[in-house]
N, CA, C and O atoms as CSV, one atom per row, in Angstrom:
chain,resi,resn,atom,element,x,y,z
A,1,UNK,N,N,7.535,-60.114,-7.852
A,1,UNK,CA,C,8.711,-59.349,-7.472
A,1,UNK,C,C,9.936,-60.250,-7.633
A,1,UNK,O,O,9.901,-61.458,-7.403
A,2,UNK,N,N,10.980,-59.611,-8.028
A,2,UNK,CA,C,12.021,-60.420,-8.297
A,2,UNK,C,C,12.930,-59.904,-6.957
A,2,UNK,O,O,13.175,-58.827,-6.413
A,3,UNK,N,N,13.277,-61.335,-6.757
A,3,UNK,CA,C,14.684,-61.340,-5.309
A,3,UNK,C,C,15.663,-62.232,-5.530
A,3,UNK,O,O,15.491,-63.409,-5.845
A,4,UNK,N,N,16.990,-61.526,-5.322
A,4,UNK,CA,C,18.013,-62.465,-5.399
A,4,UNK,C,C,18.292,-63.183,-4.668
A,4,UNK,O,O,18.050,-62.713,-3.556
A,5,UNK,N,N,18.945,-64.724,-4.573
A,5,UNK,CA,C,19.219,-65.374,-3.736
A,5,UNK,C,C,20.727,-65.205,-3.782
A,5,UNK,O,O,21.424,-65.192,-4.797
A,6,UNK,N,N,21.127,-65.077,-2.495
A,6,UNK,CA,C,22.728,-64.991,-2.579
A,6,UNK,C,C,22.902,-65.699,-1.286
A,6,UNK,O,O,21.973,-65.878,-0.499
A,7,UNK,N,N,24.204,-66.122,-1.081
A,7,UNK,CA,C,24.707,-66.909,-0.011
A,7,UNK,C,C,26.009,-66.341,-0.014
A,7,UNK,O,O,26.688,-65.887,-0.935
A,8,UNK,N,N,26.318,-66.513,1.770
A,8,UNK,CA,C,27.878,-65.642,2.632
A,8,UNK,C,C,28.693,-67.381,1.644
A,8,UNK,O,O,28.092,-68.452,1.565
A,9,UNK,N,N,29.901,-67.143,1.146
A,9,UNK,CA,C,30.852,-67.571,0.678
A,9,UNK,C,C,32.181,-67.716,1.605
A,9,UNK,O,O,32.926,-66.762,1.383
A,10,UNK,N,N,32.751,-68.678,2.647
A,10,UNK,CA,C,33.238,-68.812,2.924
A,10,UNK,C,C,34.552,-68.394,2.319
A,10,UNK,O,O,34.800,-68.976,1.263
A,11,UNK,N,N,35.683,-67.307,2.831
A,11,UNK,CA,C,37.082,-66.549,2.317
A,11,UNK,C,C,37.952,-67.466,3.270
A,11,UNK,O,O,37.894,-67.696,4.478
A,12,UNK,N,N,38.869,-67.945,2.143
A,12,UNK,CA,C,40.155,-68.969,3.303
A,12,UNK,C,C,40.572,-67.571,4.027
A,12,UNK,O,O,40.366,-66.402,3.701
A,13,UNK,N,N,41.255,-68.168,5.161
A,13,UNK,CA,C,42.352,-67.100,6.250
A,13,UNK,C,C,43.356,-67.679,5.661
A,13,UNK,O,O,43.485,-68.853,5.314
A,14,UNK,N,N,44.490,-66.250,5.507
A,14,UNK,CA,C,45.539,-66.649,5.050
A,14,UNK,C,C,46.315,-66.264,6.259
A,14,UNK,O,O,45.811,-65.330,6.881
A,15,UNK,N,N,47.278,-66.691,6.683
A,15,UNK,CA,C,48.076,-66.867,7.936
A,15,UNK,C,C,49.363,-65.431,7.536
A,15,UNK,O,O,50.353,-65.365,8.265
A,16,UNK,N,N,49.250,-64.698,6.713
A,16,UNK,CA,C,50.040,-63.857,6.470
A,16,UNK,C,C,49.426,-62.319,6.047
A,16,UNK,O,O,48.200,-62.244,5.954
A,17,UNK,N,N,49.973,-61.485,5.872
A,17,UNK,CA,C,49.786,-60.429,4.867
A,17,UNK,C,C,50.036,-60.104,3.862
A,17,UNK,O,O,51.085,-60.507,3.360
A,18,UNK,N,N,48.847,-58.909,2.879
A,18,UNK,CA,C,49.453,-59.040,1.900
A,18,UNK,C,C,49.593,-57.758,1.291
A,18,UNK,O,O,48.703,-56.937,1.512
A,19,UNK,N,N,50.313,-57.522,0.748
A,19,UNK,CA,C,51.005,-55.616,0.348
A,19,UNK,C,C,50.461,-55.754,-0.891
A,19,UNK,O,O,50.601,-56.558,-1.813
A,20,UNK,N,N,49.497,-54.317,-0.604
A,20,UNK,CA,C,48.998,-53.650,-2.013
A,20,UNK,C,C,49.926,-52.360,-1.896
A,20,UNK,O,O,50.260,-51.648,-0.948
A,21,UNK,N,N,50.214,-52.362,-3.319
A,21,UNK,CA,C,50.907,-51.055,-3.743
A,21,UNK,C,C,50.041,-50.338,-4.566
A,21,UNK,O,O,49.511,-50.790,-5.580
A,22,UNK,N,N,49.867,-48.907,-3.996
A,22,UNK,CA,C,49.528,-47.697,-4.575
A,22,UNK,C,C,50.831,-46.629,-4.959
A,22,UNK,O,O,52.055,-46.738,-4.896
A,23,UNK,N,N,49.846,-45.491,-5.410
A,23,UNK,CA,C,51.059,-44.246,-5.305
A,23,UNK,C,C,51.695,-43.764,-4.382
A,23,UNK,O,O,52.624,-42.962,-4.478
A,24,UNK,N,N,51.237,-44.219,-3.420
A,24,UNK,CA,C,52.049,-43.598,-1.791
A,24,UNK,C,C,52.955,-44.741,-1.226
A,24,UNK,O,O,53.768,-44.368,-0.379
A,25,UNK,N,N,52.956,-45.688,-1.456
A,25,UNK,CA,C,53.938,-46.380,-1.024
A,25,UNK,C,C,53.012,-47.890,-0.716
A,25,UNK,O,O,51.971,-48.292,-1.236
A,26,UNK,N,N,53.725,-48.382,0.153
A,26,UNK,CA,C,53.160,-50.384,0.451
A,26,UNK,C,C,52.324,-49.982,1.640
A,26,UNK,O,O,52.638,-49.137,2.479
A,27,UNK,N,N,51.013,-50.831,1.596
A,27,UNK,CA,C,50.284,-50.930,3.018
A,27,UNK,C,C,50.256,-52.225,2.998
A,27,UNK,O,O,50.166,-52.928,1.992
A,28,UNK,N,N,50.351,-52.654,4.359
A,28,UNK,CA,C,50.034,-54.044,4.767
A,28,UNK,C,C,48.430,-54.325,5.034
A,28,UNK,O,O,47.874,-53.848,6.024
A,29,UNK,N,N,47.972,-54.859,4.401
A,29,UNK,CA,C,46.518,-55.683,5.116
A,29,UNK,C,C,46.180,-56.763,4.981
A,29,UNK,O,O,46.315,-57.391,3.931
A,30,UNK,N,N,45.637,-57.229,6.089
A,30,UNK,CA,C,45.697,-58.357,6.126
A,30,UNK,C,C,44.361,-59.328,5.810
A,30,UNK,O,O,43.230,-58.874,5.636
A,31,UNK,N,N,44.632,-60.421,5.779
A,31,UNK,CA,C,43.716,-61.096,5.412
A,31,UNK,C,C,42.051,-60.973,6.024
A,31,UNK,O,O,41.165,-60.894,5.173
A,32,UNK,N,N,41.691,-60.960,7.379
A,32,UNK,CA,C,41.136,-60.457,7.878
A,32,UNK,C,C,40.456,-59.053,7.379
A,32,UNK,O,O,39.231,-59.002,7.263
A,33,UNK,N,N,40.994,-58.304,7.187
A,33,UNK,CA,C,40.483,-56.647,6.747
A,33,UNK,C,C,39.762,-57.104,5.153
A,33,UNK,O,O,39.025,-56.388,4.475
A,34,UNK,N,N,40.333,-58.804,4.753
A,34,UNK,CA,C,40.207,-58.652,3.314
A,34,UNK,C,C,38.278,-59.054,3.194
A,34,UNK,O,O,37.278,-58.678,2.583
A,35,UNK,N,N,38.699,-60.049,4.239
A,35,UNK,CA,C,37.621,-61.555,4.625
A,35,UNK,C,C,36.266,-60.069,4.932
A,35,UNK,O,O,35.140,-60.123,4.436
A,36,UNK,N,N,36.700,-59.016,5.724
A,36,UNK,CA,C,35.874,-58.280,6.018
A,36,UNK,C,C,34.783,-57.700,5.362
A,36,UNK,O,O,33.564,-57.696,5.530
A,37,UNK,N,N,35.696,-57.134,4.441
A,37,UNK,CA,C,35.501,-55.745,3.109
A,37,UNK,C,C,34.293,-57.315,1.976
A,37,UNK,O,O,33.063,-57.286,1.937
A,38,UNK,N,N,34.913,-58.088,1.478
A,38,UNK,CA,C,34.432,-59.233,0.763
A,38,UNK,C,C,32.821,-59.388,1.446
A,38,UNK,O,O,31.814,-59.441,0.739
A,39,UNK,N,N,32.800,-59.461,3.271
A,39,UNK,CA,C,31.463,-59.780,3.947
A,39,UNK,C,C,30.434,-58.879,3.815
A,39,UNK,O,O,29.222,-59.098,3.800
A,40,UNK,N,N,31.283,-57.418,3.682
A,40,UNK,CA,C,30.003,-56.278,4.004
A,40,UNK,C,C,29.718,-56.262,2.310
A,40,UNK,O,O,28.639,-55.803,1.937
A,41,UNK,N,N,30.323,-56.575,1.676
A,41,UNK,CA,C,29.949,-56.175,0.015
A,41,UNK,C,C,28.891,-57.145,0.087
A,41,UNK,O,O,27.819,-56.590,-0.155
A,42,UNK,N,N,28.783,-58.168,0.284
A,42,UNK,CA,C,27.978,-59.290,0.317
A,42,UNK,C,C,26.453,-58.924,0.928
A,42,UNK,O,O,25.369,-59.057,0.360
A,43,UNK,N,N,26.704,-58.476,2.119
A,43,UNK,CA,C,25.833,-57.857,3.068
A,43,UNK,C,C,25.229,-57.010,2.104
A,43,UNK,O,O,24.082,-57.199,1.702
A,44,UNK,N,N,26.034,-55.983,1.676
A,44,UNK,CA,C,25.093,-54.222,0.673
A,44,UNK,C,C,24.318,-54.741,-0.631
A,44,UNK,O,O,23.258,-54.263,-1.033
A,45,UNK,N,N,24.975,-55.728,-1.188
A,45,UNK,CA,C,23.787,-56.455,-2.073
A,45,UNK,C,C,22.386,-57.219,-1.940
A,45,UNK,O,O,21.356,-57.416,-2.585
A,46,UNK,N,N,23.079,-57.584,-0.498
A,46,UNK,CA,C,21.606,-58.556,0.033
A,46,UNK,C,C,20.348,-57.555,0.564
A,46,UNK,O,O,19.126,-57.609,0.419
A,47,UNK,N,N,21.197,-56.680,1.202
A,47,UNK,CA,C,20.232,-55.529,1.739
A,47,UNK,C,C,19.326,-54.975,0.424
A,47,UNK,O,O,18.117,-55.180,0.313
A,48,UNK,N,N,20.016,-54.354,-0.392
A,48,UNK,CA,C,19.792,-53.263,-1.661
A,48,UNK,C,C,18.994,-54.334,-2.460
A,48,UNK,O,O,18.027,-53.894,-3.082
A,49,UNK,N,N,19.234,-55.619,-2.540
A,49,UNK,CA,C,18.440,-56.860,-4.011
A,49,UNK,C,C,16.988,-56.717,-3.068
A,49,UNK,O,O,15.984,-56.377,-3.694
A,50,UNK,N,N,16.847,-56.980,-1.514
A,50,UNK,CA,C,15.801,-57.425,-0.935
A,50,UNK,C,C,14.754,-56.378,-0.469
A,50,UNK,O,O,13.915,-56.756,0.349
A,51,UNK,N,N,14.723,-54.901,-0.981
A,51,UNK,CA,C,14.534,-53.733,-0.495
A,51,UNK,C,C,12.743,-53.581,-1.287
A,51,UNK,O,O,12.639,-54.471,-2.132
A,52,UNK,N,N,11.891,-53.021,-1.230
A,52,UNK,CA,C,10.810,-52.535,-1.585
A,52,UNK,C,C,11.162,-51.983,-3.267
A,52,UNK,O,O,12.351,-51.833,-3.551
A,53,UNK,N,N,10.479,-51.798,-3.958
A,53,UNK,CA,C,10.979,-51.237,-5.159
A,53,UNK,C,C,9.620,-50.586,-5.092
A,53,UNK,O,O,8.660,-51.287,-4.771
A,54,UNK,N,N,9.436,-49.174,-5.393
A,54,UNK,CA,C,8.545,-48.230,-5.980
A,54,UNK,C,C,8.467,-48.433,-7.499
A,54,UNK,O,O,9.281,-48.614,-8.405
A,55,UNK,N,N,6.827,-48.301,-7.359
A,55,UNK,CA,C,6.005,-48.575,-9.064
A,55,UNK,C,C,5.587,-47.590,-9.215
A,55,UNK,O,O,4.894,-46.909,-8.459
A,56,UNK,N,N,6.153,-47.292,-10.735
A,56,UNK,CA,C,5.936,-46.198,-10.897
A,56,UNK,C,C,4.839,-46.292,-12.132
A,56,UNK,O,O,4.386,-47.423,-12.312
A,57,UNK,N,N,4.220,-44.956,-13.249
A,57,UNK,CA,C,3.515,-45.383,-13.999
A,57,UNK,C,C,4.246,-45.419,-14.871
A,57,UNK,O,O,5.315,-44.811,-14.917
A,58,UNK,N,N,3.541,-46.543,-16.186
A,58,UNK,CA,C,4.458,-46.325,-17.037
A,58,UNK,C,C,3.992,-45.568,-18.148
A,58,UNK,O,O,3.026,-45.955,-18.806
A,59,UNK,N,N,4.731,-44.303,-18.461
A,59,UNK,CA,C,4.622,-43.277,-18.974
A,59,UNK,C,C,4.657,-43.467,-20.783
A,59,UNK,O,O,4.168,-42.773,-21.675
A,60,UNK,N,N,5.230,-44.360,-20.802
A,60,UNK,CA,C,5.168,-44.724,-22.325
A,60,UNK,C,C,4.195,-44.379,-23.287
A,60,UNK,O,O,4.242,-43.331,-23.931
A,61,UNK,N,N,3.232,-45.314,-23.411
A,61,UNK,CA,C,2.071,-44.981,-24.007
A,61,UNK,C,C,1.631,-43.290,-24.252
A,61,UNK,O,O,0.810,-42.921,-25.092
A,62,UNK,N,N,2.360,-42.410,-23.338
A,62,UNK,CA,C,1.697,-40.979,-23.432
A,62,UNK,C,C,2.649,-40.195,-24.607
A,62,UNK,O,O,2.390,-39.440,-25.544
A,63,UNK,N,N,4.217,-40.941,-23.899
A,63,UNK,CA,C,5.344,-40.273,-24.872
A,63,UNK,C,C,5.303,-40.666,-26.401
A,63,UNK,O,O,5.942,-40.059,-27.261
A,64,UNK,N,N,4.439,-41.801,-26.656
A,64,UNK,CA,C,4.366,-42.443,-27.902
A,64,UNK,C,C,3.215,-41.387,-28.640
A,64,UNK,O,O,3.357,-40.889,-29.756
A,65,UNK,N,N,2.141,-41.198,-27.798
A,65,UNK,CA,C,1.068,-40.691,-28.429
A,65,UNK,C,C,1.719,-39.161,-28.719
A,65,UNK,O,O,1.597,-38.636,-29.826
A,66,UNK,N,N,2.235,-38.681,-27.904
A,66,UNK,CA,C,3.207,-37.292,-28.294
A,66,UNK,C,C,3.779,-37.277,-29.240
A,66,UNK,O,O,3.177,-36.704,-30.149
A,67,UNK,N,N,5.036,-37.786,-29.570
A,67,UNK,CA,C,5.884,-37.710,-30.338
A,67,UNK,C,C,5.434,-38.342,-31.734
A,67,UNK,O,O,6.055,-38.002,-32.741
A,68,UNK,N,N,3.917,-39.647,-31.875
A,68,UNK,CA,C,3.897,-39.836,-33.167
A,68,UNK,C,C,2.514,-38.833,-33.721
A,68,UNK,O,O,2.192,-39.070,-34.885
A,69,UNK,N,N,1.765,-37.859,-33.072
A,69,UNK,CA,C,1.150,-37.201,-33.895
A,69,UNK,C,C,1.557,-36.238,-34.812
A,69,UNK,O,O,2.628,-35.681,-34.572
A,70,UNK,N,N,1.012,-35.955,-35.692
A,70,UNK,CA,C,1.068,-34.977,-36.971
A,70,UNK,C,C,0.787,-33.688,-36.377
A,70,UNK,O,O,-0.345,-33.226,-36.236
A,71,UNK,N,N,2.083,-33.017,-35.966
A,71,UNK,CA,C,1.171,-31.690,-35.498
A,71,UNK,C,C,2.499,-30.499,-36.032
A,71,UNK,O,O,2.728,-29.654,-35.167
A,72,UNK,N,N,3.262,-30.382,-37.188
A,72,UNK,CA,C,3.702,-29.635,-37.549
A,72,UNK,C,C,5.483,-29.230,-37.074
A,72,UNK,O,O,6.431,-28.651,-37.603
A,73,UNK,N,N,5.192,-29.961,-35.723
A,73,UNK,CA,C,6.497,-29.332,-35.179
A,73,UNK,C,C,7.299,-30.535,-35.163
A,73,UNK,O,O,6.839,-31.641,-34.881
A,74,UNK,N,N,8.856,-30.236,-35.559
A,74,UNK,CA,C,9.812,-30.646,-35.375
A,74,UNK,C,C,9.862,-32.242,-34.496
A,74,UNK,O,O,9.742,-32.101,-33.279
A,75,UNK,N,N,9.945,-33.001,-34.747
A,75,UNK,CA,C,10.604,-34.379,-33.628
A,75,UNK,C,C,11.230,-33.735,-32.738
A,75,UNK,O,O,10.704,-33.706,-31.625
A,76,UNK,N,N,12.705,-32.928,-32.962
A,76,UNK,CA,C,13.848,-32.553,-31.592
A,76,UNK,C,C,13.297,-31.654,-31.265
A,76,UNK,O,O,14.121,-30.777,-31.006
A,77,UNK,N,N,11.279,-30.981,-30.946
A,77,UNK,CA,C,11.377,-29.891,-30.433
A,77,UNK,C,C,10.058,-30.670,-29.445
A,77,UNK,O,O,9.938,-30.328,-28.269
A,78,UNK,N,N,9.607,-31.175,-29.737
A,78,UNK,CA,C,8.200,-31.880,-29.204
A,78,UNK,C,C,8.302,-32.292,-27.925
A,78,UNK,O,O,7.247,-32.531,-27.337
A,79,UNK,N,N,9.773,-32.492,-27.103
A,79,UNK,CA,C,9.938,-32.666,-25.864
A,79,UNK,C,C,9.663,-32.002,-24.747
A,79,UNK,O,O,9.520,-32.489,-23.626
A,80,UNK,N,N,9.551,-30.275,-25.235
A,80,UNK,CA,C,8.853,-29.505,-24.234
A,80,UNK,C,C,10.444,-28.421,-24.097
A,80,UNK,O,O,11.574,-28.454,-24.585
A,81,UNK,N,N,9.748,-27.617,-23.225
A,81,UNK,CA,C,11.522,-26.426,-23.434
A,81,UNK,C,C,12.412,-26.927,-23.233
A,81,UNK,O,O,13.374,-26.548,-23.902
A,82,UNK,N,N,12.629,-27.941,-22.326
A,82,UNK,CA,C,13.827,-28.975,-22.442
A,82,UNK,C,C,14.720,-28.881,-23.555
A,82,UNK,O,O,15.864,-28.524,-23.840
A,83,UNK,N,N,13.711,-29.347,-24.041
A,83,UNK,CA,C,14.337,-29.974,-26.131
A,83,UNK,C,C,14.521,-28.861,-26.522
A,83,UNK,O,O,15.677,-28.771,-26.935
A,84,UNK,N,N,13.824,-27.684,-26.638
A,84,UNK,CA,C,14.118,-26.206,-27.360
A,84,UNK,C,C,15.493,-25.816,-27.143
A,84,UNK,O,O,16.327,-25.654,-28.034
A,85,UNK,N,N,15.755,-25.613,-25.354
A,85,UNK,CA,C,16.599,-25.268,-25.022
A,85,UNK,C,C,17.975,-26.040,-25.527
A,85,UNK,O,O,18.894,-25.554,-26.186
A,86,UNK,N,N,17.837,-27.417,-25.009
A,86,UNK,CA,C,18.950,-28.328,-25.353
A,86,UNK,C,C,19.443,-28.120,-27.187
A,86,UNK,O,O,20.599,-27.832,-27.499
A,87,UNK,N,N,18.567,-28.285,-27.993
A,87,UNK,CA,C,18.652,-27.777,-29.349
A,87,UNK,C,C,19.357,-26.719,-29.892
A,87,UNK,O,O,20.204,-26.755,-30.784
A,88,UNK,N,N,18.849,-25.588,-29.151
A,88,UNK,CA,C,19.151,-24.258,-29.333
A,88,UNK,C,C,21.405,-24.078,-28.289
A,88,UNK,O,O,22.352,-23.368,-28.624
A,89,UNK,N,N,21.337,-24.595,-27.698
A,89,UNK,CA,C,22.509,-24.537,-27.175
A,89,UNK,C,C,23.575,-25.191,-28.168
A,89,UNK,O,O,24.567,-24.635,-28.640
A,90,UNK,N,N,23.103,-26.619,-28.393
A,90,UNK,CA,C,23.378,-27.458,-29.718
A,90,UNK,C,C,23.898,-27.165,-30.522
A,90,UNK,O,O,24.975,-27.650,-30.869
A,91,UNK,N,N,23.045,-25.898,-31.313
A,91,UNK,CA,C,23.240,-25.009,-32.179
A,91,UNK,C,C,24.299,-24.023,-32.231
A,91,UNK,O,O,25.143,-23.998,-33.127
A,92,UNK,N,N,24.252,-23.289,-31.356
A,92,UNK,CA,C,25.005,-22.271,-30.705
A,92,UNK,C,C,26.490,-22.869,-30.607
A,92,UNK,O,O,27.410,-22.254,-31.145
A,93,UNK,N,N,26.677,-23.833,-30.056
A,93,UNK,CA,C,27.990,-24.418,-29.697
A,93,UNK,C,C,28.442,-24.798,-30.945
A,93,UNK,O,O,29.335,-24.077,-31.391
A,94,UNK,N,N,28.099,-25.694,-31.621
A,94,UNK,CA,C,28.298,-26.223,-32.861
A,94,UNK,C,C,28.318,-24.755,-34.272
A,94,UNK,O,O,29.431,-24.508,-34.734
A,95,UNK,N,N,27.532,-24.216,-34.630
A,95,UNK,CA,C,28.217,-22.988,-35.498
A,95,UNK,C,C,29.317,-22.356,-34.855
A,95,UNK,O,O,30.426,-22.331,-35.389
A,96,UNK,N,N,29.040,-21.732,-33.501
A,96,UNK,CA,C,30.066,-20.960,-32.985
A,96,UNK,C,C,31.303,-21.941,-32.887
A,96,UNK,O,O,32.078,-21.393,-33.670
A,97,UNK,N,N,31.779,-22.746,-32.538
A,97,UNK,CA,C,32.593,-23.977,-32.309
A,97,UNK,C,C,33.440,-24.319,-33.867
A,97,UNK,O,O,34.649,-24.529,-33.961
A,98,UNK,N,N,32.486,-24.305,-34.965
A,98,UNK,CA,C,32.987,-24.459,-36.703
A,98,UNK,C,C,33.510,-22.829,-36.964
A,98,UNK,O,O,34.526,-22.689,-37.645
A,99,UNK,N,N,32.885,-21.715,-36.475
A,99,UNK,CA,C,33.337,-20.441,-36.569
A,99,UNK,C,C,34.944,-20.110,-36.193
A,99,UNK,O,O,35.704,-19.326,-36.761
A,100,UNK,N,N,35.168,-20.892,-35.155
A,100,UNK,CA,C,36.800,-20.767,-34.346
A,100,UNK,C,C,37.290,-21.349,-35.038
A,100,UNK,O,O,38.212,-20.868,-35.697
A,101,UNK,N,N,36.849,-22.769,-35.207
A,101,UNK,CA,C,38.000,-23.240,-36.074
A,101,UNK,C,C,38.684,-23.006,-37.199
A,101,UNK,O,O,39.811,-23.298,-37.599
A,102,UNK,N,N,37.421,-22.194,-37.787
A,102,UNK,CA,C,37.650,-21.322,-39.565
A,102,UNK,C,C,38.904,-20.724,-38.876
A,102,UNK,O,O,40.061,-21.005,-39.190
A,103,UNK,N,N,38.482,-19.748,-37.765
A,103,UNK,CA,C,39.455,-18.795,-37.908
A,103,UNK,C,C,40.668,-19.048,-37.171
A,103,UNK,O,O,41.430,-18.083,-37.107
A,104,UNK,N,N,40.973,-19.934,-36.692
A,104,UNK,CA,C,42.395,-20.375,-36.192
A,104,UNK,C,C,42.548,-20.820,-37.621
A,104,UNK,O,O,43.388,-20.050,-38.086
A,105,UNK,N,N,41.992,-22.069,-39.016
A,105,UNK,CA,C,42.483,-22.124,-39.646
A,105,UNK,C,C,43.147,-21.121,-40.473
A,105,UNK,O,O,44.215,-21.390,-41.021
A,106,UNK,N,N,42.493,-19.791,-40.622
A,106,UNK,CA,C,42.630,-18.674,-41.445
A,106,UNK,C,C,43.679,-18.122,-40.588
A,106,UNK,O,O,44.211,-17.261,-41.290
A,107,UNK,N,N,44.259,-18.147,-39.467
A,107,UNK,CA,C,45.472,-17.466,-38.725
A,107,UNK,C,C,46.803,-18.249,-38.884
A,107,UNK,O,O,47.958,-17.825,-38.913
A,108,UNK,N,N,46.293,-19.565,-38.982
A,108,UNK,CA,C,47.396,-20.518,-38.982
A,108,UNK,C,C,47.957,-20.166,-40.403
A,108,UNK,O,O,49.157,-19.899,-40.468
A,109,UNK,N,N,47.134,-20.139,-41.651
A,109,UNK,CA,C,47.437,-20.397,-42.596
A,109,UNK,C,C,48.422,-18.805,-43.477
A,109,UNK,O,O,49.152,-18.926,-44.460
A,110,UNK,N,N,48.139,-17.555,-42.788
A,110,UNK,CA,C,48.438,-16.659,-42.636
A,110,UNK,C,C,49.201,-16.051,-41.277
A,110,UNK,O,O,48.685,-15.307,-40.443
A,111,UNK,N,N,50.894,-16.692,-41.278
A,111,UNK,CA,C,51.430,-16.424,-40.011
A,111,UNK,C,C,52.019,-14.572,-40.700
A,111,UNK,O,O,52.105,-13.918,-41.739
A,112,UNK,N,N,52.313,-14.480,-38.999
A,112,UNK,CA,C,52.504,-12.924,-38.949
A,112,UNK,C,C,54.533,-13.473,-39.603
A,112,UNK,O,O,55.236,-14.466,-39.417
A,113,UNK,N,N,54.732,-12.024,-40.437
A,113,UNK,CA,C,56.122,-11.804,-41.187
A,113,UNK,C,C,57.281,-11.799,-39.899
A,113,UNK,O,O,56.888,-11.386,-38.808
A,114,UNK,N,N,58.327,-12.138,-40.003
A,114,UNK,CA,C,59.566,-11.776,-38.709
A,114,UNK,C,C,60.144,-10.762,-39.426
A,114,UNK,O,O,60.296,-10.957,-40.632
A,115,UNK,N,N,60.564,-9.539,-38.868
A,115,UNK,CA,C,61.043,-8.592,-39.479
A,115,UNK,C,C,62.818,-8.956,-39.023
A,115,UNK,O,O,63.723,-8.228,-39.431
């Protein structure tokens, strides 16, 4: 199992404040609020790096044996309705999508007369 080693990093105190500007105007915060925010980030990595990790199987070997047999159908369809579906939308969007554009080109190119 892999674990990170990390160590708390001592943040100087700065004896002042310091103004971040956003779109709403200046907030003051101070060093402290900074030293804070810096500790818990520190903290959510150590927690989240040192946590259990679920094993899963690895599915590979099955998707390989799928996708490289000889069985007639398509590569982009062999994924299961997923792929049909995703394909078929694909499709749909893309002719219909080249269809509009014909015809805005064919409107553009033929403007209406000003009487």
């Amino acid at each position: 199992m892999l674990t990170q080693v990390s160590e708390v990093v001592p943040v100087p105190a700065w004896p002042f404040s310091l103004l971040v500007l956003s779109c709403g105007g200046c907030w003051s915060v101070t060093a402290k609020m900074l030293r804070n925010l810096l500790a818990l980030r520190q903290i959510g990595q150590r927690t989240i790096s040192t946590t259990s990790h679920r094993h899963f199987k690895n599915k590979v070997p099955e998707k390989q044996k799928l996708f490289q047999e000889d069985d007639g159908i398509p590569l982009y369809l062999k994924g299961g309705i997923a792929d049909v579906l995703l394909y078929r939308a694909t499709m749909v969007l893309g002719v219909g999508g080249t269809a509009y554009a014909l015809y805005q080109l064919a409107v553009a190119a033929f403007p209406k007369k000003q009487e």
